[in-house]
Coordinates of N, CA and C in Angstrom, one line a residue:
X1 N 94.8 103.0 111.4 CA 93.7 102.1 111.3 C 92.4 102.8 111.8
X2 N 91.6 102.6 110.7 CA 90.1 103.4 111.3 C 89.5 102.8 112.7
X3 N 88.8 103.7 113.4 CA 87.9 103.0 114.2 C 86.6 102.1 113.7
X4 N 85.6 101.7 114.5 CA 85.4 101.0 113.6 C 83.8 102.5 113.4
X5 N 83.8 102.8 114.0 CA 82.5 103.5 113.8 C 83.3 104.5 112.8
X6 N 84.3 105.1 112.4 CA 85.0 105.2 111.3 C 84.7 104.6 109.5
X7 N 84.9 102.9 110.2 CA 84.8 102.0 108.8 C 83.7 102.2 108.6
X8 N 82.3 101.7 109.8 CA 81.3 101.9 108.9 C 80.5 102.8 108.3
X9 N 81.2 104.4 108.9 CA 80.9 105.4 108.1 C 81.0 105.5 106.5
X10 N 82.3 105.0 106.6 CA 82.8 104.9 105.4 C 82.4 104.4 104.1
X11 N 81.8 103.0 104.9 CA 81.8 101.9 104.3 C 80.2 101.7 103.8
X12 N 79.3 102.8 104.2 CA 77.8 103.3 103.9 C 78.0 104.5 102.8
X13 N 78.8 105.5 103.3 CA 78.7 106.3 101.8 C 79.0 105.7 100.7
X14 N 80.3 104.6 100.7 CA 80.5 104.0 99.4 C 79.0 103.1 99.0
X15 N 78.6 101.8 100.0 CA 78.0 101.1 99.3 C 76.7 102.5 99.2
X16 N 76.4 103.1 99.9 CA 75.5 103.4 98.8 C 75.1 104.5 97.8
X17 N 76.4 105.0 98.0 CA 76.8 105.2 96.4 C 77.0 104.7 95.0
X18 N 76.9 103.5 95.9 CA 76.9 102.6 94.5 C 75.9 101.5 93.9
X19 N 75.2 101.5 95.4 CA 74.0 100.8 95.3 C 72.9 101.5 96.0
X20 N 72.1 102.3 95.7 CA 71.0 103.0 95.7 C 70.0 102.5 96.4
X21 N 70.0 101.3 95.9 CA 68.3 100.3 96.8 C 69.2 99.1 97.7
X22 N 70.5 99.2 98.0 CA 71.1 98.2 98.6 C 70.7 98.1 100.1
X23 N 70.5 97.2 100.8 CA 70.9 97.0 102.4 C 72.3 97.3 103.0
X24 N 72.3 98.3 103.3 CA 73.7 99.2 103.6 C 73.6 98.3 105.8
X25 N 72.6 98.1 105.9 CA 72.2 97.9 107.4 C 72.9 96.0 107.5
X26 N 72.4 95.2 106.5 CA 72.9 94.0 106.4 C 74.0 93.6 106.1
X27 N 74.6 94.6 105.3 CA 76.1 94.4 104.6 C 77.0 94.3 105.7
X28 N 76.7 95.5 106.7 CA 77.4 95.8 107.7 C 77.2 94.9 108.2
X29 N 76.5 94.6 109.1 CA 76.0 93.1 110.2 C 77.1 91.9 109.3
X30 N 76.7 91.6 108.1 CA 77.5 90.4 107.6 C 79.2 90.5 108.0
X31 N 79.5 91.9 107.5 CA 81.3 92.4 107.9 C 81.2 91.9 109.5
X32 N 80.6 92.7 109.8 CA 81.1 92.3 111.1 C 81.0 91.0 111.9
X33 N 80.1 90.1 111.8 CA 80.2 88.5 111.9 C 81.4 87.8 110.8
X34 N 81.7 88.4 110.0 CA 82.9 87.8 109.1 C 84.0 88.4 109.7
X35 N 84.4 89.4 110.6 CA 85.6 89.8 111.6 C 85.5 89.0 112.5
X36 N 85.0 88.1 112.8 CA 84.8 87.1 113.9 C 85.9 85.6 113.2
X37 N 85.9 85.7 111.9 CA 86.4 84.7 111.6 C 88.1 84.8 111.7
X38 N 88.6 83.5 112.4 CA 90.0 83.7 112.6 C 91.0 83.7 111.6
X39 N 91.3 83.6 110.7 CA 92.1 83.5 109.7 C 91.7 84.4 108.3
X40 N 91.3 85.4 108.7 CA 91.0 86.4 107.1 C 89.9 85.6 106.5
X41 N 89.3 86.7 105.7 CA 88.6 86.6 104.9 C 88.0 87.9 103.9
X42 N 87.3 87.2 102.8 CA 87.0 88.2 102.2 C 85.0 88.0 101.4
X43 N 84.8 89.4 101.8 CA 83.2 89.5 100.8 C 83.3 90.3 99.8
X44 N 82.6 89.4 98.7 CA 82.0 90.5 98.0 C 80.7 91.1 97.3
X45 N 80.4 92.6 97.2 CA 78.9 92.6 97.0 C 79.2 93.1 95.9
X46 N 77.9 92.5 95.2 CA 77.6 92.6 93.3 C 76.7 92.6 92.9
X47 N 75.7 93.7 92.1 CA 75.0 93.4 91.4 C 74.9 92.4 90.3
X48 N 75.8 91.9 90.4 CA 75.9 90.5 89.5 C 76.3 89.4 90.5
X49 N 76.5 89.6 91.6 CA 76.8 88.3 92.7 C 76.2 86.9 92.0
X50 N 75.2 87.0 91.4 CA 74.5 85.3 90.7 C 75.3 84.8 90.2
X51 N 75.3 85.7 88.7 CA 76.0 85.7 87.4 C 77.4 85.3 87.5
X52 N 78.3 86.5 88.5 CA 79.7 85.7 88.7 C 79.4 84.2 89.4
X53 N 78.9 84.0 90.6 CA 79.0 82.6 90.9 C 79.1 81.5 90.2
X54 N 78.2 81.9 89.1 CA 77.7 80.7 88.2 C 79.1 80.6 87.2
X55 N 79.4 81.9 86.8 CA 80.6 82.1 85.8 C 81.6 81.1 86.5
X56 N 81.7 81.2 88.2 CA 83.2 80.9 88.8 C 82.8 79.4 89.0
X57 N 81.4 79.2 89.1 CA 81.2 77.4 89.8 C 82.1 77.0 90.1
X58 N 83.7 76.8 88.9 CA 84.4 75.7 89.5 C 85.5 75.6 89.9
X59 N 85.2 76.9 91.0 CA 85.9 77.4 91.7 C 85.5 78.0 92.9
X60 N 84.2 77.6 93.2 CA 84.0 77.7 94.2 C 82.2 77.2 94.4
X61 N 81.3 77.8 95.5 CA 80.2 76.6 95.6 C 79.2 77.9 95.4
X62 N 78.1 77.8 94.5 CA 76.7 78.4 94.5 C 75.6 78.0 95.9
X63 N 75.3 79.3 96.6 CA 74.5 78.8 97.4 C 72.9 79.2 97.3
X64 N 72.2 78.4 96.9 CA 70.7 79.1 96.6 C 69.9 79.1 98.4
X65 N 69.5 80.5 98.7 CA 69.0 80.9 100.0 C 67.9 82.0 99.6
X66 N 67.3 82.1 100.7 CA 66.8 83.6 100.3 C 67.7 84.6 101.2
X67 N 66.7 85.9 102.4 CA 67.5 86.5 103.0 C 67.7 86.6 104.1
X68 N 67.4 84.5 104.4 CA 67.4 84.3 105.8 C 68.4 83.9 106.3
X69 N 69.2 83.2 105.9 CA 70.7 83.0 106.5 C 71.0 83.2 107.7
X70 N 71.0 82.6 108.6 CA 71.0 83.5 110.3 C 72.9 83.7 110.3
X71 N 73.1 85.1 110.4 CA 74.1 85.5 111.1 C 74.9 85.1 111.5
X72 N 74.7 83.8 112.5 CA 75.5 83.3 113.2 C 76.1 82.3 112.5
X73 N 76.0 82.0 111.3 CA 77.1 81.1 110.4 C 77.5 81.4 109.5
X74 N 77.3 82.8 109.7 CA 78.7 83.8 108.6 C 80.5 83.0 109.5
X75 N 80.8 82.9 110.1 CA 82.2 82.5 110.9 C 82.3 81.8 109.6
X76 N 81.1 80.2 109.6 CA 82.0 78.7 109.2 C 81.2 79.3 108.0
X77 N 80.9 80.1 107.5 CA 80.8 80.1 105.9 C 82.2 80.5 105.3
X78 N 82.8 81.7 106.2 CA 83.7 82.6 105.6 C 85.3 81.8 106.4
X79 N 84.6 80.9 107.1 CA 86.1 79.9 107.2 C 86.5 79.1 106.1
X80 N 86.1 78.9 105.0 CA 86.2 78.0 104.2 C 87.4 79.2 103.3
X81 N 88.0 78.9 102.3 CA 88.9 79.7 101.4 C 88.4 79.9 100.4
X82 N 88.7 81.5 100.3 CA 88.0 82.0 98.7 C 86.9 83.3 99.5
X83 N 86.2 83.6 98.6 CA 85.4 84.5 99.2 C 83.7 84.1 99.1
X84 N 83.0 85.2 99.9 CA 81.7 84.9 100.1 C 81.1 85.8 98.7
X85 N 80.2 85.6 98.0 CA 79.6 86.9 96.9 C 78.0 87.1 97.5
X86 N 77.8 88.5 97.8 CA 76.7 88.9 98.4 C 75.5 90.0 97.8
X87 N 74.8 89.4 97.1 CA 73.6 90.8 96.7 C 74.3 91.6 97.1
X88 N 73.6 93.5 96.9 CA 73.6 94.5 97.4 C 72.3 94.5 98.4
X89 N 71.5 93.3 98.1 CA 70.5 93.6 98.9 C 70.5 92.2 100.5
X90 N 71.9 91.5 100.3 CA 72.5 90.9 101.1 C 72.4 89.6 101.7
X91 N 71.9 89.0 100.2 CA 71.4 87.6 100.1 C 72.9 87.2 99.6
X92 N 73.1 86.1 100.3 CA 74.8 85.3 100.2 C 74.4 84.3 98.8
X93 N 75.3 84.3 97.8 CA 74.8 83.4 96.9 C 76.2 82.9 96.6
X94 N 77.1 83.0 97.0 CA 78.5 81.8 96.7 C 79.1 82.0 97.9
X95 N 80.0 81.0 98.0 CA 81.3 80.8 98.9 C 82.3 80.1 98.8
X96 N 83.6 80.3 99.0 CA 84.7 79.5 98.8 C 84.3 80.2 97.1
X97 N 84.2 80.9 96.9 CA 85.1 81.5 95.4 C 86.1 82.3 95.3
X98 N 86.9 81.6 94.2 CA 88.4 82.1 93.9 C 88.3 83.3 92.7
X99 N 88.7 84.3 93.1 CA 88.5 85.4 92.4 C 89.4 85.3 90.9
X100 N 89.2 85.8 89.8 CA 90.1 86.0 88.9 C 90.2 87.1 88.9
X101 N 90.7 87.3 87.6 CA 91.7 88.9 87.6 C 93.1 89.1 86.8
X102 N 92.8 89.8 85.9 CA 94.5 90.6 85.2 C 94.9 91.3 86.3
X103 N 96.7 91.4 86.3 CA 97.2 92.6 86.5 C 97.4 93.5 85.6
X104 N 97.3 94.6 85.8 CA 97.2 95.4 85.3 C 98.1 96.9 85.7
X105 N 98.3 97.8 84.7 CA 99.4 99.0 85.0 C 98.5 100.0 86.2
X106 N 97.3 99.9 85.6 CA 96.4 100.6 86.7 C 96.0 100.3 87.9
X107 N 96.0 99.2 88.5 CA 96.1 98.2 89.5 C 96.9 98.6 90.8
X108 N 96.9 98.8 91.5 CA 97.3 99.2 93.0 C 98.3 98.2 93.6
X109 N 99.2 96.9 93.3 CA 99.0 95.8 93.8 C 99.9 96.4 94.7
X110 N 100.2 95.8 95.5 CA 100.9 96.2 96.7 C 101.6 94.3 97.5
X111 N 102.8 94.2 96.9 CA 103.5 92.7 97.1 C 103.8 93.0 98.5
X112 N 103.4 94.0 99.5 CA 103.9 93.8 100.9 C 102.8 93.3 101.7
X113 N 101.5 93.2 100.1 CA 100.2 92.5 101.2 C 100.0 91.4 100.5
X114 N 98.8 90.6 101.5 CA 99.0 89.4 100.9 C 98.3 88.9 99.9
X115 N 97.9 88.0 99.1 CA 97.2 87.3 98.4 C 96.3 88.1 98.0
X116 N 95.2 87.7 99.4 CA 93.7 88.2 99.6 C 93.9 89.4 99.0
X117 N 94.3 90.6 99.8 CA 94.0 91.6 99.4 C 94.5 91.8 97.3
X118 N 95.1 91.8 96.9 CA 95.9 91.7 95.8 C 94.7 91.3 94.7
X119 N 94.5 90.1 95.3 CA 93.2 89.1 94.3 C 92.2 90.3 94.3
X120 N 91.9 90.8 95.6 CA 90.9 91.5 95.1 C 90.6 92.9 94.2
X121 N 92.1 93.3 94.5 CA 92.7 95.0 93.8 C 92.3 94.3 91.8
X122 N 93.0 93.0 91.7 CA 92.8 92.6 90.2 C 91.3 92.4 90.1
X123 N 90.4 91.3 90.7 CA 89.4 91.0 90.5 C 88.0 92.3 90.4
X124 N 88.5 93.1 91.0 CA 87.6 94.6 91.5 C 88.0 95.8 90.1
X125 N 89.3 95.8 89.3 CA 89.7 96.4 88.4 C 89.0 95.7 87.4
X126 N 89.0 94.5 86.8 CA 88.7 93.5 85.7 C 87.3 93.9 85.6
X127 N 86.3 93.4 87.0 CA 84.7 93.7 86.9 C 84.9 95.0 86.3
X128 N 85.4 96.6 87.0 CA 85.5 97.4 86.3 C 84.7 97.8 85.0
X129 N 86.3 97.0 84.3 CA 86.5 97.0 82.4 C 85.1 96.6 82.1
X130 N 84.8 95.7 82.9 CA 83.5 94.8 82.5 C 82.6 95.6 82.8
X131 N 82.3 97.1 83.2 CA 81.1 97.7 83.2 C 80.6 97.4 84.8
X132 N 81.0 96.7 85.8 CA 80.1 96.0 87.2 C 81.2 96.7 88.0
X133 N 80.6 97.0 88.8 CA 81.5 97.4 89.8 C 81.0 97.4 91.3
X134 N 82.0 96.3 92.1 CA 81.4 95.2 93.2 C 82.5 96.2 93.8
X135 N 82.1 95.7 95.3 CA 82.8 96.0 96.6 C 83.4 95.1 97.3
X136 N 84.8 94.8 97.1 CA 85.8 93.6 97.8 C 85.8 94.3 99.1
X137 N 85.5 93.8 100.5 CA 85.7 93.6 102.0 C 87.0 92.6 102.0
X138 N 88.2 93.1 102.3 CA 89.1 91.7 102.5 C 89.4 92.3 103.9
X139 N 89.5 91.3 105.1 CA 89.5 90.9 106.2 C 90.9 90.0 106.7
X140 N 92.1 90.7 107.0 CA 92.9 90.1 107.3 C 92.8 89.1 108.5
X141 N 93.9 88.6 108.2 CA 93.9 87.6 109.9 C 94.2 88.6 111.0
X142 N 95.0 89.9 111.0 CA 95.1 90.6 112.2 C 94.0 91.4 112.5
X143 N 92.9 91.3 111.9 CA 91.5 91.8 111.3 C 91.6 93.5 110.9
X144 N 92.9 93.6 110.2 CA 92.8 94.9 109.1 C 91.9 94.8 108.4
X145 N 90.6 95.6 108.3 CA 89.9 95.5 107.3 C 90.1 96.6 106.3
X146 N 90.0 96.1 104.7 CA 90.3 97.0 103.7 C 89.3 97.2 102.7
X147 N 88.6 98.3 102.0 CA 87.4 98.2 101.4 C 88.2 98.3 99.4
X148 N 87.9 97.7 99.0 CA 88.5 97.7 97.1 C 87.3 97.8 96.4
X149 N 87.7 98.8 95.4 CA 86.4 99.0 94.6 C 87.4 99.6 93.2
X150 N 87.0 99.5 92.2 CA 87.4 99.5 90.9 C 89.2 99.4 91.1
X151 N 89.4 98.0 91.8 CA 90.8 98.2 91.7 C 92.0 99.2 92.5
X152 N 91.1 99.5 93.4 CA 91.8 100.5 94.3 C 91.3 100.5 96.1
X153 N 92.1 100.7 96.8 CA 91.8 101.0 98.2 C 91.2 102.1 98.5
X154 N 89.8 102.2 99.2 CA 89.2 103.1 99.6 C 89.6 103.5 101.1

């Protein structure tokens, strides 16, 4: 298990490798008040964060904010089930969404983990195909945290 000043080394070369003009400073702040939450959880950041929301509506809730959100209700946002969808620039725009997703041959899934992470290995592969490529944070309950990006464990 990384440390944590480990993960967020890590976890800055990726996002901004992949998001160039992203808030690499707020992403982190958000992870880490979402390890606060007791029962797992998971984020995800997307240049399409809107677009899926809207796609998933009914499966979970659109939040219109700007990028004031105070911190301290990352816990009871990310207690609810499903995941949070977050700009790269770290404006929260859904929650409680249920990820979709093929499995697929290329796909990592790993049946000794659970749900969460799995949903996101399909959901993070599928965007992919689709040309988007988002960053699943899934956040166990023993607070393993795991970073997924095109379908695979970073």
């Amino acid at each position: 298990t990384p440390t944590e000043e480990q993960f967020e080394k890590k976890f800055k070369n990726i996002f901004r490798d992949i998001y160039k003009n992203g808030n690499d400073v707020r992403a982190l702040d958000l992870i880490k008040h979402a390890q606060t939450q007791k029962h797992g959880t998971m984020i995800v950041f997307s240049d399409h964060a809107e677009q899926e929301c809207i796609r998933l509506n009914n499966i979970g809730y659109r939040i219109c904010c700007n990028n004031s959100i105070d911190l301290k209700f990352i816990e009871q946002i990310t207690s609810i089930d499903g995941s949070i969808f977050v700009s790269p620039s770290g404006v929260i725009l859904g929650m409680g969404i249920v990820l979709d997703g093929e499995s697929c041959d290329e796909c990592e899934i790993d049946n000794s983990r659970g749900s969460r992470y799995n949903s996101a290995i399909k959901y993070t592969y599928s965007r992919s195909v689709e040309g988007e490529i988002c960053i699943a944070i899934v956040i166990s309950e023993d607070k393993d945290i795991n970073i997924i990006v095109n379908g695979k464990q970073k």
